[in-house]
Amino acid sequence: MDGKASELLAGILPDWPQWAVSLLLAMSAALAVTLAINHFYTSNDEKESPEEQKLLNKSHKTHESLLAEFNSFRWSYLSVYLVIMLADWMQGTHMYTLYLSYNVNISALF
């Protein structure tokens, strides 16, 4: 299977070295395993427990509405986080150039 997939990817990505194609396949397989584990084992964690049922009765919310509210918060958080990480990543090249212009030993900074 790995040989056929490597040949197919090498045809699509002819400029990629073999090690990069193999790494892409390995990372894709790891992602597939992670998604499968998430699909089969997450549902039990998201079921209502007796303690949660008591809290839900007090707040007059359903489990599904709390889960939807949490997922909305999660996506808001991740979108802001990704924008900040992208900005930091883009700033890195400029900081490198700035440090070089002042003759700073960059290896001593980190």
PDB file of C-alpha atoms in Angstrom:
ATOM      1  CA  MET A   1       0.000   0.000   0.000  1.00  0.00           C
ATOM      2  CA  ASP A   2       2.750   2.432   0.932  1.00  0.00           C
ATOM      3  CA  GLY A   3       4.532   1.885  -2.378  1.00  0.00           C
ATOM      4  CA  LYS A   4       1.430   2.581  -4.466  1.00  0.00           C
ATOM      5  CA  ALA A   5       0.521   5.652  -2.429  1.00  0.00           C
ATOM      6  CA  SER A   6       4.093   6.942  -2.677  1.00  0.00           C
ATOM      7  CA  GLU A   7       4.081   6.454  -6.443  1.00  0.00           C
ATOM      8  CA  LEU A   8       0.734   8.242  -6.759  1.00  0.00           C
ATOM      9  CA  LEU A   9       1.922  11.175  -4.631  1.00  0.00           C
ATOM     10  CA  ALA A  10       5.238  11.298  -6.500  1.00  0.00           C
ATOM     11  CA  GLY A  11       3.250  11.680  -9.708  1.00  0.00           C
ATOM     12  CA  ILE A  12       1.199  14.522  -8.212  1.00  0.00           C
ATOM     13  CA  LEU A  13       4.143  16.147  -6.431  1.00  0.00           C
ATOM     14  CA  PRO A  14       7.135  15.446  -8.706  1.00  0.00           C
ATOM     15  CA  ASP A  15       9.434  18.036  -7.085  1.00  0.00           C
ATOM     16  CA  TRP A  16       9.092  16.589  -3.601  1.00  0.00           C
ATOM     17  CA  PRO A  17      11.912  14.377  -2.298  1.00  0.00           C
ATOM     18  CA  GLN A  18      11.012  10.824  -1.283  1.00  0.00           C
ATOM     19  CA  TRP A  19      11.496  11.504   2.424  1.00  0.00           C
ATOM     20  CA  ALA A  20       8.929  14.335   2.267  1.00  0.00           C
ATOM     21  CA  VAL A  21       6.371  12.126   0.520  1.00  0.00           C
ATOM     22  CA  SER A  22       6.909   9.386   3.121  1.00  0.00           C
ATOM     23  CA  LEU A  23       6.538  11.908   5.922  1.00  0.00           C
ATOM     24  CA  LEU A  24       3.312  13.219   4.376  1.00  0.00           C
ATOM     25  CA  LEU A  25       1.916   9.691   4.239  1.00  0.00           C
ATOM     26  CA  ALA A  26       2.935   8.962   7.841  1.00  0.00           C
ATOM     27  CA  MET A  27       1.400  12.187   9.122  1.00  0.00           C
ATOM     28  CA  SER A  28      -1.796  11.516   7.140  1.00  0.00           C
ATOM     29  CA  ALA A  29      -2.033   8.050   8.699  1.00  0.00           C
ATOM     30  CA  ALA A  30      -1.464   9.522  12.175  1.00  0.00           C
ATOM     31  CA  LEU A  31      -4.234  12.058  11.530  1.00  0.00           C
ATOM     32  CA  ALA A  32      -6.617   9.309  10.405  1.00  0.00           C
ATOM     33  CA  VAL A  33      -5.902   7.269  13.551  1.00  0.00           C
ATOM     34  CA  THR A  34      -6.393  10.329  15.756  1.00  0.00           C
ATOM     35  CA  LEU A  35      -9.726  11.161  14.116  1.00  0.00           C
ATOM     36  CA  ALA A  36     -10.891   7.551  14.473  1.00  0.00           C
ATOM     37  CA  ILE A  37      -9.986   7.489  18.169  1.00  0.00           C
ATOM     38  CA  ASN A  38     -11.731  10.832  18.664  1.00  0.00           C
ATOM     39  CA  HIS A  39     -14.849   9.557  16.916  1.00  0.00           C
ATOM     40  CA  PHE A  40     -15.108   6.331  18.919  1.00  0.00           C
ATOM     41  CA  TYR A  41     -14.072   7.494  22.387  1.00  0.00           C
ATOM     42  CA  THR A  42     -15.319  11.072  22.749  1.00  0.00           C
ATOM     43  CA  SER A  43     -19.033  10.329  22.846  1.00  0.00           C
ATOM     44  CA  ASN A  44     -18.882   8.676  26.296  1.00  0.00           C
ATOM     45  CA  ASP A  45     -17.131  11.724  27.734  1.00  0.00           C
ATOM     46  CA  GLU A  46     -19.899  14.012  26.524  1.00  0.00           C
ATOM     47  CA  LYS A  47     -22.782  12.098  28.122  1.00  0.00           C
ATOM     48  CA  GLU A  48     -24.591  13.581  31.089  1.00  0.00           C
ATOM     49  CA  SER A  49     -23.449  12.482  34.523  1.00  0.00           C
ATOM     50  CA  PRO A  50     -25.689  12.630  37.633  1.00  0.00           C
ATOM     51  CA  GLU A  51     -23.745  15.654  38.913  1.00  0.00           C
ATOM     52  CA  GLU A  52     -24.167  17.431  35.613  1.00  0.00           C
ATOM     53  CA  GLN A  53     -27.881  16.642  35.615  1.00  0.00           C
ATOM     54  CA  LYS A  54     -28.258  18.368  39.007  1.00  0.00           C
ATOM     55  CA  LEU A  55     -26.428  21.462  37.714  1.00  0.00           C
ATOM     56  CA  LEU A  56     -28.493  21.504  34.529  1.00  0.00           C
ATOM     57  CA  ASN A  57     -31.718  21.399  36.506  1.00  0.00           C
ATOM     58  CA  LYS A  58     -30.578  24.456  38.497  1.00  0.00           C
ATOM     59  CA  SER A  59     -29.535  26.453  35.412  1.00  0.00           C
ATOM     60  CA  HIS A  60     -32.556  25.428  33.266  1.00  0.00           C
ATOM     61  CA  LYS A  61     -30.281  24.548  30.318  1.00  0.00           C
ATOM     62  CA  THR A  62     -30.028  21.321  28.382  1.00  0.00           C
ATOM     63  CA  HIS A  63     -26.905  19.293  27.833  1.00  0.00           C
ATOM     64  CA  GLU A  64     -27.074  19.971  24.096  1.00  0.00           C
ATOM     65  CA  SER A  65     -27.333  23.751  24.582  1.00  0.00           C
ATOM     66  CA  LEU A  66     -24.318  23.738  26.910  1.00  0.00           C
ATOM     67  CA  LEU A  67     -22.363  21.639  24.428  1.00  0.00           C
ATOM     68  CA  ALA A  68     -23.275  24.019  21.582  1.00  0.00           C
ATOM     69  CA  GLU A  69     -22.275  27.001  23.741  1.00  0.00           C
ATOM     70  CA  PHE A  70     -18.941  25.376  24.569  1.00  0.00           C
ATOM     71  CA  ASN A  71     -18.246  24.529  20.910  1.00  0.00           C
ATOM     72  CA  SER A  72     -18.986  28.135  19.955  1.00  0.00           C
ATOM     73  CA  PHE A  73     -16.535  29.330  22.598  1.00  0.00           C
ATOM     74  CA  ARG A  74     -13.938  26.785  21.459  1.00  0.00           C
ATOM     75  CA  TRP A  75     -14.061  27.969  17.824  1.00  0.00           C
ATOM     76  CA  SER A  76     -13.904  31.628  18.886  1.00  0.00           C
ATOM     77  CA  TYR A  77     -10.867  30.899  21.041  1.00  0.00           C
ATOM     78  CA  LEU A  78      -9.109  28.854  18.359  1.00  0.00           C
ATOM     79  CA  SER A  79      -9.690  31.463  15.657  1.00  0.00           C
ATOM     80  CA  VAL A  80      -8.158  34.227  17.812  1.00  0.00           C
ATOM     81  CA  TYR A  81      -5.308  31.928  18.860  1.00  0.00           C
ATOM     82  CA  LEU A  82      -4.490  31.019  15.258  1.00  0.00           C
ATOM     83  CA  VAL A  83      -4.488  34.669  14.158  1.00  0.00           C
ATOM     84  CA  ILE A  84      -2.113  35.565  16.993  1.00  0.00           C
ATOM     85  CA  MET A  85       0.207  32.627  16.230  1.00  0.00           C
ATOM     86  CA  LEU A  86       0.233  33.557  12.532  1.00  0.00           C
ATOM     87  CA  ALA A  87       1.109  37.161  13.392  1.00  0.00           C
ATOM     88  CA  ASP A  88       3.918  35.984  15.673  1.00  0.00           C
ATOM     89  CA  TRP A  89       5.212  33.635  12.981  1.00  0.00           C
ATOM     90  CA  MET A  90       5.205  36.394  10.375  1.00  0.00           C
ATOM     91  CA  GLN A  91       6.975  38.780  12.750  1.00  0.00           C
ATOM     92  CA  GLY A  92       9.826  36.312  13.326  1.00  0.00           C
ATOM     93  CA  THR A  93      11.553  36.994  10.023  1.00  0.00           C
ATOM     94  CA  HIS A  94      11.543  40.740  10.656  1.00  0.00           C
ATOM     95  CA  MET A  95      12.919  40.301  14.167  1.00  0.00           C
ATOM     96  CA  TYR A  96      15.707  38.113  12.797  1.00  0.00           C
ATOM     97  CA  THR A  97      16.668  40.825  10.313  1.00  0.00           C
ATOM     98  CA  LEU A  98      16.512  43.477  13.030  1.00  0.00           C
ATOM     99  CA  TYR A  99      18.779  41.496  15.357  1.00  0.00           C
ATOM    100  CA  LEU A 100      21.242  40.910  12.518  1.00  0.00           C
ATOM    101  CA  SER A 101      21.371  44.630  11.745  1.00  0.00           C
ATOM    102  CA  TYR A 102      22.419  45.326  15.360  1.00  0.00           C
ATOM    103  CA  ASN A 103      25.026  42.516  15.267  1.00  0.00           C
ATOM    104  CA  VAL A 104      23.302  40.605  18.059  1.00  0.00           C
ATOM    105  CA  ASN A 105      24.298  36.970  18.603  1.00  0.00           C
ATOM    106  CA  ILE A 106      20.919  35.405  17.895  1.00  0.00           C
ATOM    107  CA  SER A 107      21.858  32.009  19.303  1.00  0.00           C
ATOM    108  CA  ALA A 108      22.434  33.659  22.698  1.00  0.00           C
ATOM    109  CA  LEU A 109      18.853  34.960  22.786  1.00  0.00           C
ATOM    110  CA  PHE A 110      17.237  31.561  22.944  1.00  0.00           C
TER     111      PHE A 110
END
